[in-house]
Amino acid sequence: MTLTYLITGAGGQLGSEWVRELEAREVEYHAFGSKELDITDKDKTEEVIAEIKPDVIINTAAYTKVDLAEEEPDKAHKINGEAVEIL
């Protein structure tokens, strides 16, 4: 059985490592950086998932600016909390 993977946060360090690994294994995947897929956009994210129909979703997207998280708590929560629920 061949699995289809969807990777979010593919522009980051962890996401790019997943892309490299899946390429090496020659498996089907779809990778999105934040510019290609804003996972906080529920409608768009659900549309992409419905279109691709992945067997596995690897979410490496995250708000990682620890120092700014206190100044932007809503943004951090939206990316690290609410978006995960959408996925």
PDB file of N, CA and C in Angstrom:
ATOM      1  N   MET A   1       0.842  -1.181   0.000  1.00  0.00           N
ATOM      2  CA  MET A   1       0.000   0.000   0.000  1.00  0.00           C
ATOM      3  C   MET A   1       0.889   1.247   0.000  1.00  0.00           C
ATOM      4  N   THR A   2       0.584   2.148  -0.877  1.00  0.00           N
ATOM      5  CA  THR A   2       1.324   3.405  -0.970  1.00  0.00           C
ATOM      6  C   THR A   2       0.562   4.489  -0.228  1.00  0.00           C
ATOM      7  N   LEU A   3       1.255   5.174   0.663  1.00  0.00           N
ATOM      8  CA  LEU A   3       0.649   6.253   1.421  1.00  0.00           C
ATOM      9  C   LEU A   3       0.954   7.597   0.776  1.00  0.00           C
ATOM     10  N   THR A   4       0.023   8.522   0.901  1.00  0.00           N
ATOM     11  CA  THR A   4       0.230   9.889   0.455  1.00  0.00           C
ATOM     12  C   THR A   4       0.388  10.762   1.690  1.00  0.00           C
ATOM     13  N   TYR A   5       1.440  11.575   1.687  1.00  0.00           N
ATOM     14  CA  TYR A   5       1.753  12.432   2.822  1.00  0.00           C
ATOM     15  C   TYR A   5       1.478  13.891   2.482  1.00  0.00           C
ATOM     16  N   LEU A   6       1.044  14.636   3.479  1.00  0.00           N
ATOM     17  CA  LEU A   6       0.917  16.079   3.372  1.00  0.00           C
ATOM     18  C   LEU A   6       1.779  16.665   4.493  1.00  0.00           C
ATOM     19  N   ILE A   7       2.688  17.562   4.123  1.00  0.00           N
ATOM     20  CA  ILE A   7       3.577  18.189   5.097  1.00  0.00           C
ATOM     21  C   ILE A   7       3.261  19.671   5.159  1.00  0.00           C
ATOM     22  N   THR A   8       3.005  20.169   6.361  1.00  0.00           N
ATOM     23  CA  THR A   8       2.854  21.607   6.558  1.00  0.00           C
ATOM     24  C   THR A   8       4.139  22.133   7.183  1.00  0.00           C
ATOM     25  N   GLY A   9       4.406  23.403   6.973  1.00  0.00           N
ATOM     26  CA  GLY A   9       5.634  23.981   7.516  1.00  0.00           C
ATOM     27  C   GLY A   9       6.876  23.512   6.777  1.00  0.00           C
ATOM     28  N   ALA A  10       6.703  23.171   5.504  1.00  0.00           N
ATOM     29  CA  ALA A  10       7.806  22.595   4.729  1.00  0.00           C
ATOM     30  C   ALA A  10       8.959  23.560   4.498  1.00  0.00           C
ATOM     31  N   GLY A  11       8.748  24.840   4.728  1.00  0.00           N
ATOM     32  CA  GLY A  11       9.822  25.810   4.545  1.00  0.00           C
ATOM     33  C   GLY A  11      10.765  25.895   5.730  1.00  0.00           C
ATOM     34  N   GLY A  12      10.396  25.282   6.834  1.00  0.00           N
ATOM     35  CA  GLY A  12      11.225  25.325   8.035  1.00  0.00           C
ATOM     36  C   GLY A  12      12.222  24.177   8.086  1.00  0.00           C
ATOM     37  N   GLN A  13      13.009  24.173   9.130  1.00  0.00           N
ATOM     38  CA  GLN A  13      14.064  23.174   9.272  1.00  0.00           C
ATOM     39  C   GLN A  13      13.511  21.747   9.358  1.00  0.00           C
ATOM     40  N   LEU A  14      12.546  21.520  10.242  1.00  0.00           N
ATOM     41  CA  LEU A  14      11.984  20.186  10.397  1.00  0.00           C
ATOM     42  C   LEU A  14      11.209  19.754   9.159  1.00  0.00           C
ATOM     43  N   GLY A  15      10.418  20.662   8.617  1.00  0.00           N
ATOM     44  CA  GLY A  15       9.647  20.338   7.413  1.00  0.00           C
ATOM     45  C   GLY A  15      10.529  19.988   6.233  1.00  0.00           C
ATOM     46  N   SER A  16      11.605  20.728   6.051  1.00  0.00           N
ATOM     47  CA  SER A  16      12.506  20.440   4.923  1.00  0.00           C
ATOM     48  C   SER A  16      13.213  19.100   5.108  1.00  0.00           C
ATOM     49  N   GLU A  17      13.460  18.713   6.352  1.00  0.00           N
ATOM     50  CA  GLU A  17      14.050  17.392   6.605  1.00  0.00           C
ATOM     51  C   GLU A  17      13.058  16.285   6.242  1.00  0.00           C
ATOM     52  N   TRP A  18      11.793  16.490   6.553  1.00  0.00           N
ATOM     53  CA  TRP A  18      10.774  15.514   6.165  1.00  0.00           C
ATOM     54  C   TRP A  18      10.686  15.397   4.644  1.00  0.00           C
ATOM     55  N   VAL A  19      10.737  16.528   3.961  1.00  0.00           N
ATOM     56  CA  VAL A  19      10.709  16.505   2.491  1.00  0.00           C
ATOM     57  C   VAL A  19      11.886  15.695   1.964  1.00  0.00           C
ATOM     58  N   ARG A  20      13.066  15.965   2.492  1.00  0.00           N
ATOM     59  CA  ARG A  20      14.269  15.240   2.055  1.00  0.00           C
ATOM     60  C   ARG A  20      14.110  13.731   2.297  1.00  0.00           C
ATOM     61  N   GLU A  21      13.595  13.364   3.454  1.00  0.00           N
ATOM     62  CA  GLU A  21      13.413  11.948   3.790  1.00  0.00           C
ATOM     63  C   GLU A  21      12.407  11.265   2.862  1.00  0.00           C
ATOM     64  N   LEU A  22      11.283  11.931   2.612  1.00  0.00           N
ATOM     65  CA  LEU A  22      10.271  11.328   1.736  1.00  0.00           C
ATOM     66  C   LEU A  22      10.749  11.245   0.296  1.00  0.00           C
ATOM     67  N   GLU A  23      11.518  12.225  -0.139  1.00  0.00           N
ATOM     68  CA  GLU A  23      12.110  12.152  -1.471  1.00  0.00           C
ATOM     69  C   GLU A  23      13.060  10.963  -1.570  1.00  0.00           C
ATOM     70  N   ALA A  24      13.873  10.766  -0.547  1.00  0.00           N
ATOM     71  CA  ALA A  24      14.815   9.653  -0.536  1.00  0.00           C
ATOM     72  C   ALA A  24      14.083   8.308  -0.581  1.00  0.00           C
ATOM     73  N   ARG A  25      12.926   8.262   0.046  1.00  0.00           N
ATOM     74  CA  ARG A  25      12.134   7.022   0.058  1.00  0.00           C
ATOM     75  C   ARG A  25      11.245   6.881  -1.171  1.00  0.00           C
ATOM     76  N   GLU A  26      11.233   7.929  -2.000  1.00  0.00           N
ATOM     77  CA  GLU A  26      10.454   7.948  -3.240  1.00  0.00           C
ATOM     78  C   GLU A  26       8.972   7.659  -2.995  1.00  0.00           C
ATOM     79  N   VAL A  27       8.422   8.367  -2.021  1.00  0.00           N
ATOM     80  CA  VAL A  27       6.994   8.234  -1.740  1.00  0.00           C
ATOM     81  C   VAL A  27       6.272   9.504  -2.172  1.00  0.00           C
ATOM     82  N   GLU A  28       4.973   9.373  -2.346  1.00  0.00           N
ATOM     83  CA  GLU A  28       4.173  10.525  -2.779  1.00  0.00           C
ATOM     84  C   GLU A  28       3.940  11.471  -1.608  1.00  0.00           C
ATOM     85  N   TYR A  29       4.209  12.745  -1.838  1.00  0.00           N
ATOM     86  CA  TYR A  29       3.976  13.735  -0.796  1.00  0.00           C
ATOM     87  C   TYR A  29       3.626  15.070  -1.433  1.00  0.00           C
ATOM     88  N   HIS A  30       2.997  15.906  -0.624  1.00  0.00           N
ATOM     89  CA  HIS A  30       2.673  17.280  -0.982  1.00  0.00           C
ATOM     90  C   HIS A  30       3.157  18.130   0.180  1.00  0.00           C
ATOM     91  N   ALA A  31       4.017  19.076  -0.105  1.00  0.00           N
ATOM     92  CA  ALA A  31       4.621  19.884   0.949  1.00  0.00           C
ATOM     93  C   ALA A  31       4.254  21.349   0.755  1.00  0.00           C
ATOM     94  N   PHE A  32       3.896  21.999   1.850  1.00  0.00           N
ATOM     95  CA  PHE A  32       3.484  23.389   1.812  1.00  0.00           C
ATOM     96  C   PHE A  32       4.200  24.197   2.883  1.00  0.00           C
ATOM     97  N   GLY A  33       4.763  25.310   2.476  1.00  0.00           N
ATOM     98  CA  GLY A  33       5.260  26.294   3.424  1.00  0.00           C
ATOM     99  C   GLY A  33       4.115  27.215   3.782  1.00  0.00           C
ATOM    100  N   SER A  34       4.353  28.130   4.682  1.00  0.00           N
ATOM    101  CA  SER A  34       3.270  29.011   5.136  1.00  0.00           C
ATOM    102  C   SER A  34       2.748  29.922   4.036  1.00  0.00           C
ATOM    103  N   LYS A  35       3.585  30.227   3.060  1.00  0.00           N
ATOM    104  CA  LYS A  35       3.123  31.074   1.952  1.00  0.00           C
ATOM    105  C   LYS A  35       2.191  30.309   1.009  1.00  0.00           C
ATOM    106  N   GLU A  36       2.388  29.009   0.903  1.00  0.00           N
ATOM    107  CA  GLU A  36       1.538  28.191   0.025  1.00  0.00           C
ATOM    108  C   GLU A  36       0.255  27.739   0.731  1.00  0.00           C
ATOM    109  N   LEU A  37       0.342  27.523   2.035  1.00  0.00           N
ATOM    110  CA  LEU A  37      -0.829  27.078   2.782  1.00  0.00           C
ATOM    111  C   LEU A  37      -0.786  27.659   4.185  1.00  0.00           C
ATOM    112  N   ASP A  38      -1.689  28.575   4.441  1.00  0.00           N
ATOM    113  CA  ASP A  38      -1.839  29.162   5.770  1.00  0.00           C
ATOM    114  C   ASP A  38      -2.772  28.245   6.549  1.00  0.00           C
ATOM    115  N   ILE A  39      -2.214  27.444   7.446  1.00  0.00           N
ATOM    116  CA  ILE A  39      -3.030  26.452   8.144  1.00  0.00           C
ATOM    117  C   ILE A  39      -4.010  27.069   9.137  1.00  0.00           C
ATOM    118  N   THR A  40      -3.937  28.372   9.337  1.00  0.00           N
ATOM    119  CA  THR A  40      -4.942  29.039  10.177  1.00  0.00           C
ATOM    120  C   THR A  40      -6.185  29.406   9.363  1.00  0.00           C
ATOM    121  N   ASP A  41      -6.111  29.246   8.044  1.00  0.00           N
ATOM    122  CA  ASP A  41      -7.248  29.486   7.156  1.00  0.00           C
ATOM    123  C   ASP A  41      -8.018  28.170   7.019  1.00  0.00           C
ATOM    124  N   LYS A  42      -9.044  28.016   7.831  1.00  0.00           N
ATOM    125  CA  LYS A  42      -9.793  26.759   7.911  1.00  0.00           C
ATOM    126  C   LYS A  42     -10.332  26.303   6.566  1.00  0.00           C
ATOM    127  N   ASP A  43     -10.981  27.201   5.834  1.00  0.00           N
ATOM    128  CA  ASP A  43     -11.589  26.821   4.563  1.00  0.00           C
ATOM    129  C   ASP A  43     -10.544  26.337   3.557  1.00  0.00           C
ATOM    130  N   LYS A  44      -9.459  27.079   3.422  1.00  0.00           N
ATOM    131  CA  LYS A  44      -8.409  26.711   2.473  1.00  0.00           C
ATOM    132  C   LYS A  44      -7.735  25.400   2.882  1.00  0.00           C
ATOM    133  N   THR A  45      -7.463  25.251   4.169  1.00  0.00           N
ATOM    134  CA  THR A  45      -6.807  24.030   4.650  1.00  0.00           C
ATOM    135  C   THR A  45      -7.697  22.814   4.408  1.00  0.00           C
ATOM    136  N   GLU A  46      -8.978  22.939   4.718  1.00  0.00           N
ATOM    137  CA  GLU A  46      -9.900  21.832   4.474  1.00  0.00           C
ATOM    138  C   GLU A  46     -10.028  21.526   2.989  1.00  0.00           C
ATOM    139  N   GLU A  47      -9.987  22.559   2.165  1.00  0.00           N
ATOM    140  CA  GLU A  47     -10.049  22.375   0.711  1.00  0.00           C
ATOM    141  C   GLU A  47      -8.835  21.586   0.213  1.00  0.00           C
ATOM    142  N   VAL A  48      -7.662  21.958   0.659  1.00  0.00           N
ATOM    143  CA  VAL A  48      -6.436  21.273   0.247  1.00  0.00           C
ATOM    144  C   VAL A  48      -6.448  19.817   0.710  1.00  0.00           C
ATOM    145  N   ILE A  49      -6.848  19.583   1.949  1.00  0.00           N
ATOM    146  CA  ILE A  49      -6.905  18.216   2.469  1.00  0.00           C
ATOM    147  C   ILE A  49      -7.913  17.381   1.683  1.00  0.00           C
ATOM    148  N   ALA A  50      -9.064  17.956   1.374  1.00  0.00           N
ATOM    149  CA  ALA A  50     -10.087  17.235   0.608  1.00  0.00           C
ATOM    150  C   ALA A  50      -9.595  16.912  -0.801  1.00  0.00           C
ATOM    151  N   GLU A  51      -8.827  17.817  -1.377  1.00  0.00           N
ATOM    152  CA  GLU A  51      -8.311  17.603  -2.732  1.00  0.00           C
ATOM    153  C   GLU A  51      -7.220  16.536  -2.752  1.00  0.00           C
ATOM    154  N   ILE A  52      -6.291  16.603  -1.829  1.00  0.00           N
ATOM    155  CA  ILE A  52      -5.158  15.679  -1.805  1.00  0.00           C
ATOM    156  C   ILE A  52      -5.544  14.325  -1.212  1.00  0.00           C
ATOM    157  N   LYS A  53      -6.412  14.336  -0.217  1.00  0.00           N
ATOM    158  CA  LYS A  53      -6.820  13.128   0.504  1.00  0.00           C
ATOM    159  C   LYS A  53      -5.599  12.374   1.046  1.00  0.00           C
ATOM    160  N   PRO A  54      -4.796  13.049   1.878  1.00  0.00           N
ATOM    161  CA  PRO A  54      -3.594  12.387   2.389  1.00  0.00           C
ATOM    162  C   PRO A  54      -3.929  11.280   3.388  1.00  0.00           C
ATOM    163  N   ASP A  55      -3.077  10.283   3.408  1.00  0.00           N
ATOM    164  CA  ASP A  55      -3.189   9.231   4.410  1.00  0.00           C
ATOM    165  C   ASP A  55      -2.539   9.680   5.717  1.00  0.00           C
ATOM    166  N   VAL A  56      -1.519  10.535   5.569  1.00  0.00           N
ATOM    167  CA  VAL A  56      -0.752  11.001   6.718  1.00  0.00           C
ATOM    168  C   VAL A  56      -0.545  12.507   6.597  1.00  0.00           C
ATOM    169  N   ILE A  57      -0.784  13.234   7.688  1.00  0.00           N
ATOM    170  CA  ILE A  57      -0.471  14.661   7.741  1.00  0.00           C
ATOM    171  C   ILE A  57       0.650  14.839   8.758  1.00  0.00           C
ATOM    172  N   ILE A  58       1.745  15.440   8.307  1.00  0.00           N
ATOM    173  CA  ILE A  58       2.872  15.741   9.184  1.00  0.00           C
ATOM    174  C   ILE A  58       2.898  17.249   9.352  1.00  0.00           C
ATOM    175  N   ASN A  59       2.515  17.705  10.531  1.00  0.00           N
ATOM    176  CA  ASN A  59       2.452  19.134  10.788  1.00  0.00           C
ATOM    177  C   ASN A  59       3.742  19.600  11.455  1.00  0.00           C
ATOM    178  N   THR A  60       4.564  20.315  10.699  1.00  0.00           N
ATOM    179  CA  THR A  60       5.776  20.890  11.283  1.00  0.00           C
ATOM    180  C   THR A  60       5.665  22.402  11.361  1.00  0.00           C
ATOM    181  N   ALA A  61       4.497  22.939  11.018  1.00  0.00           N
ATOM    182  CA  ALA A  61       4.274  24.383  11.104  1.00  0.00           C
ATOM    183  C   ALA A  61       4.128  24.775  12.563  1.00  0.00           C
ATOM    184  N   ALA A  62       4.740  25.890  12.921  1.00  0.00           N
ATOM    185  CA  ALA A  62       4.656  26.340  14.315  1.00  0.00           C
ATOM    186  C   ALA A  62       5.077  27.797  14.425  1.00  0.00           C
ATOM    187  N   TYR A  63       4.522  28.439  15.411  1.00  0.00           N
ATOM    188  CA  TYR A  63       4.976  29.777  15.788  1.00  0.00           C
ATOM    189  C   TYR A  63       6.127  29.550  16.751  1.00  0.00           C
ATOM    190  N   THR A  64       7.329  29.890  16.331  1.00  0.00           N
ATOM    191  CA  THR A  64       8.521  29.549  17.119  1.00  0.00           C
ATOM    192  C   THR A  64       9.276  30.757  17.655  1.00  0.00           C
ATOM    193  N   LYS A  65       8.741  31.935  17.481  1.00  0.00           N
ATOM    194  CA  LYS A  65       9.408  33.149  17.981  1.00  0.00           C
ATOM    195  C   LYS A  65       9.080  33.314  19.456  1.00  0.00           C
ATOM    196  N   VAL A  66       9.783  32.593  20.295  1.00  0.00           N
ATOM    197  CA  VAL A  66       9.474  32.543  21.719  1.00  0.00           C
ATOM    198  C   VAL A  66       9.425  33.931  22.346  1.00  0.00           C
ATOM    199  N   ASP A  67      10.382  34.768  22.035  1.00  0.00           N
ATOM    200  CA  ASP A  67      10.412  36.110  22.622  1.00  0.00           C
ATOM    201  C   ASP A  67       9.207  36.951  22.207  1.00  0.00           C
ATOM    202  N   LEU A  68       8.746  36.778  20.977  1.00  0.00           N
ATOM    203  CA  LEU A  68       7.609  37.563  20.492  1.00  0.00           C
ATOM    204  C   LEU A  68       6.258  36.979  20.898  1.00  0.00           C
ATOM    205  N   ALA A  69       6.245  35.737  21.328  1.00  0.00           N
ATOM    206  CA  ALA A  69       4.978  35.092  21.681  1.00  0.00           C
ATOM    207  C   ALA A  69       4.236  35.854  22.772  1.00  0.00           C
ATOM    208  N   GLU A  70       4.969  36.485  23.667  1.00  0.00           N
ATOM    209  CA  GLU A  70       4.320  37.270  24.717  1.00  0.00           C
ATOM    210  C   GLU A  70       3.688  38.536  24.151  1.00  0.00           C
ATOM    211  N   GLU A  71       4.269  39.055  23.078  1.00  0.00           N
ATOM    212  CA  GLU A  71       3.713  40.250  22.442  1.00  0.00           C
ATOM    213  C   GLU A  71       2.627  39.907  21.427  1.00  0.00           C
ATOM    214  N   GLU A  72       2.658  38.693  20.905  1.00  0.00           N
ATOM    215  CA  GLU A  72       1.694  38.242  19.901  1.00  0.00           C
ATOM    216  C   GLU A  72       1.015  36.938  20.341  1.00  0.00           C
ATOM    217  N   PRO A  73       0.411  36.933  21.521  1.00  0.00           N
ATOM    218  CA  PRO A  73      -0.158  35.676  22.020  1.00  0.00           C
ATOM    219  C   PRO A  73      -1.287  35.129  21.154  1.00  0.00           C
ATOM    220  N   ASP A  74      -2.079  36.004  20.565  1.00  0.00           N
ATOM    221  CA  ASP A  74      -3.180  35.536  19.723  1.00  0.00           C
ATOM    222  C   ASP A  74      -2.654  34.820  18.488  1.00  0.00           C
ATOM    223  N   LYS A  75      -1.633  35.393  17.872  1.00  0.00           N
ATOM    224  CA  LYS A  75      -1.035  34.783  16.682  1.00  0.00           C
ATOM    225  C   LYS A  75      -0.402  33.439  17.032  1.00  0.00           C
ATOM    226  N   ALA A  76       0.329  33.389  18.127  1.00  0.00           N
ATOM    227  CA  ALA A  76       0.970  32.142  18.558  1.00  0.00           C
ATOM    228  C   ALA A  76      -0.075  31.069  18.843  1.00  0.00           C
ATOM    229  N   HIS A  77      -1.148  31.446  19.531  1.00  0.00           N
ATOM    230  CA  HIS A  77      -2.208  30.478  19.844  1.00  0.00           C
ATOM    231  C   HIS A  77      -2.918  30.009  18.580  1.00  0.00           C
ATOM    232  N   LYS A  78      -3.140  30.905  17.662  1.00  0.00           N
ATOM    233  CA  LYS A  78      -3.829  30.553  16.423  1.00  0.00           C
ATOM    234  C   LYS A  78      -3.021  29.517  15.633  1.00  0.00           C
ATOM    235  N   ILE A  79      -1.714  29.732  15.545  1.00  0.00           N
ATOM    236  CA  ILE A  79      -0.860  28.805  14.774  1.00  0.00           C
ATOM    237  C   ILE A  79      -0.606  27.502  15.526  1.00  0.00           C
ATOM    238  N   ASN A  80      -0.254  27.614  16.802  1.00  0.00           N
ATOM    239  CA  ASN A  80       0.137  26.427  17.572  1.00  0.00           C
ATOM    240  C   ASN A  80      -1.024  25.683  18.213  1.00  0.00           C
ATOM    241  N   GLY A  81      -2.192  26.303  18.225  1.00  0.00           N
ATOM    242  CA  GLY A  81      -3.342  25.658  18.854  1.00  0.00           C
ATOM    243  C   GLY A  81      -4.496  25.434  17.897  1.00  0.00           C
ATOM    244  N   GLU A  82      -5.093  26.523  17.465  1.00  0.00           N
ATOM    245  CA  GLU A  82      -6.286  26.425  16.629  1.00  0.00           C
ATOM    246  C   GLU A  82      -6.023  25.731  15.294  1.00  0.00           C
ATOM    247  N   ALA A  83      -4.888  26.023  14.675  1.00  0.00           N
ATOM    248  CA  ALA A  83      -4.579  25.411  13.377  1.00  0.00           C
ATOM    249  C   ALA A  83      -4.409  23.904  13.484  1.00  0.00           C
ATOM    250  N   VAL A  84      -3.892  23.465  14.609  1.00  0.00           N
ATOM    251  CA  VAL A  84      -3.732  22.019  14.823  1.00  0.00           C
ATOM    252  C   VAL A  84      -5.098  21.347  14.872  1.00  0.00           C
ATOM    253  N   GLU A  85      -6.054  22.022  15.476  1.00  0.00           N
ATOM    254  CA  GLU A  85      -7.415  21.481  15.519  1.00  0.00           C
ATOM    255  C   GLU A  85      -7.990  21.383  14.109  1.00  0.00           C
ATOM    256  N   ILE A  86      -7.715  22.363  13.269  1.00  0.00           N
ATOM    257  CA  ILE A  86      -8.198  22.319  11.884  1.00  0.00           C
ATOM    258  C   ILE A  86      -7.622  21.104  11.162  1.00  0.00           C
ATOM    259  N   LEU A  87      -6.325  20.886  11.353  1.00  0.00           N
ATOM    260  CA  LEU A  87      -5.682  19.744  10.695  1.00  0.00           C
ATOM    261  C   LEU A  87      -6.271  18.436  11.199  1.00  0.00           C
TER     262      LEU A  87
END
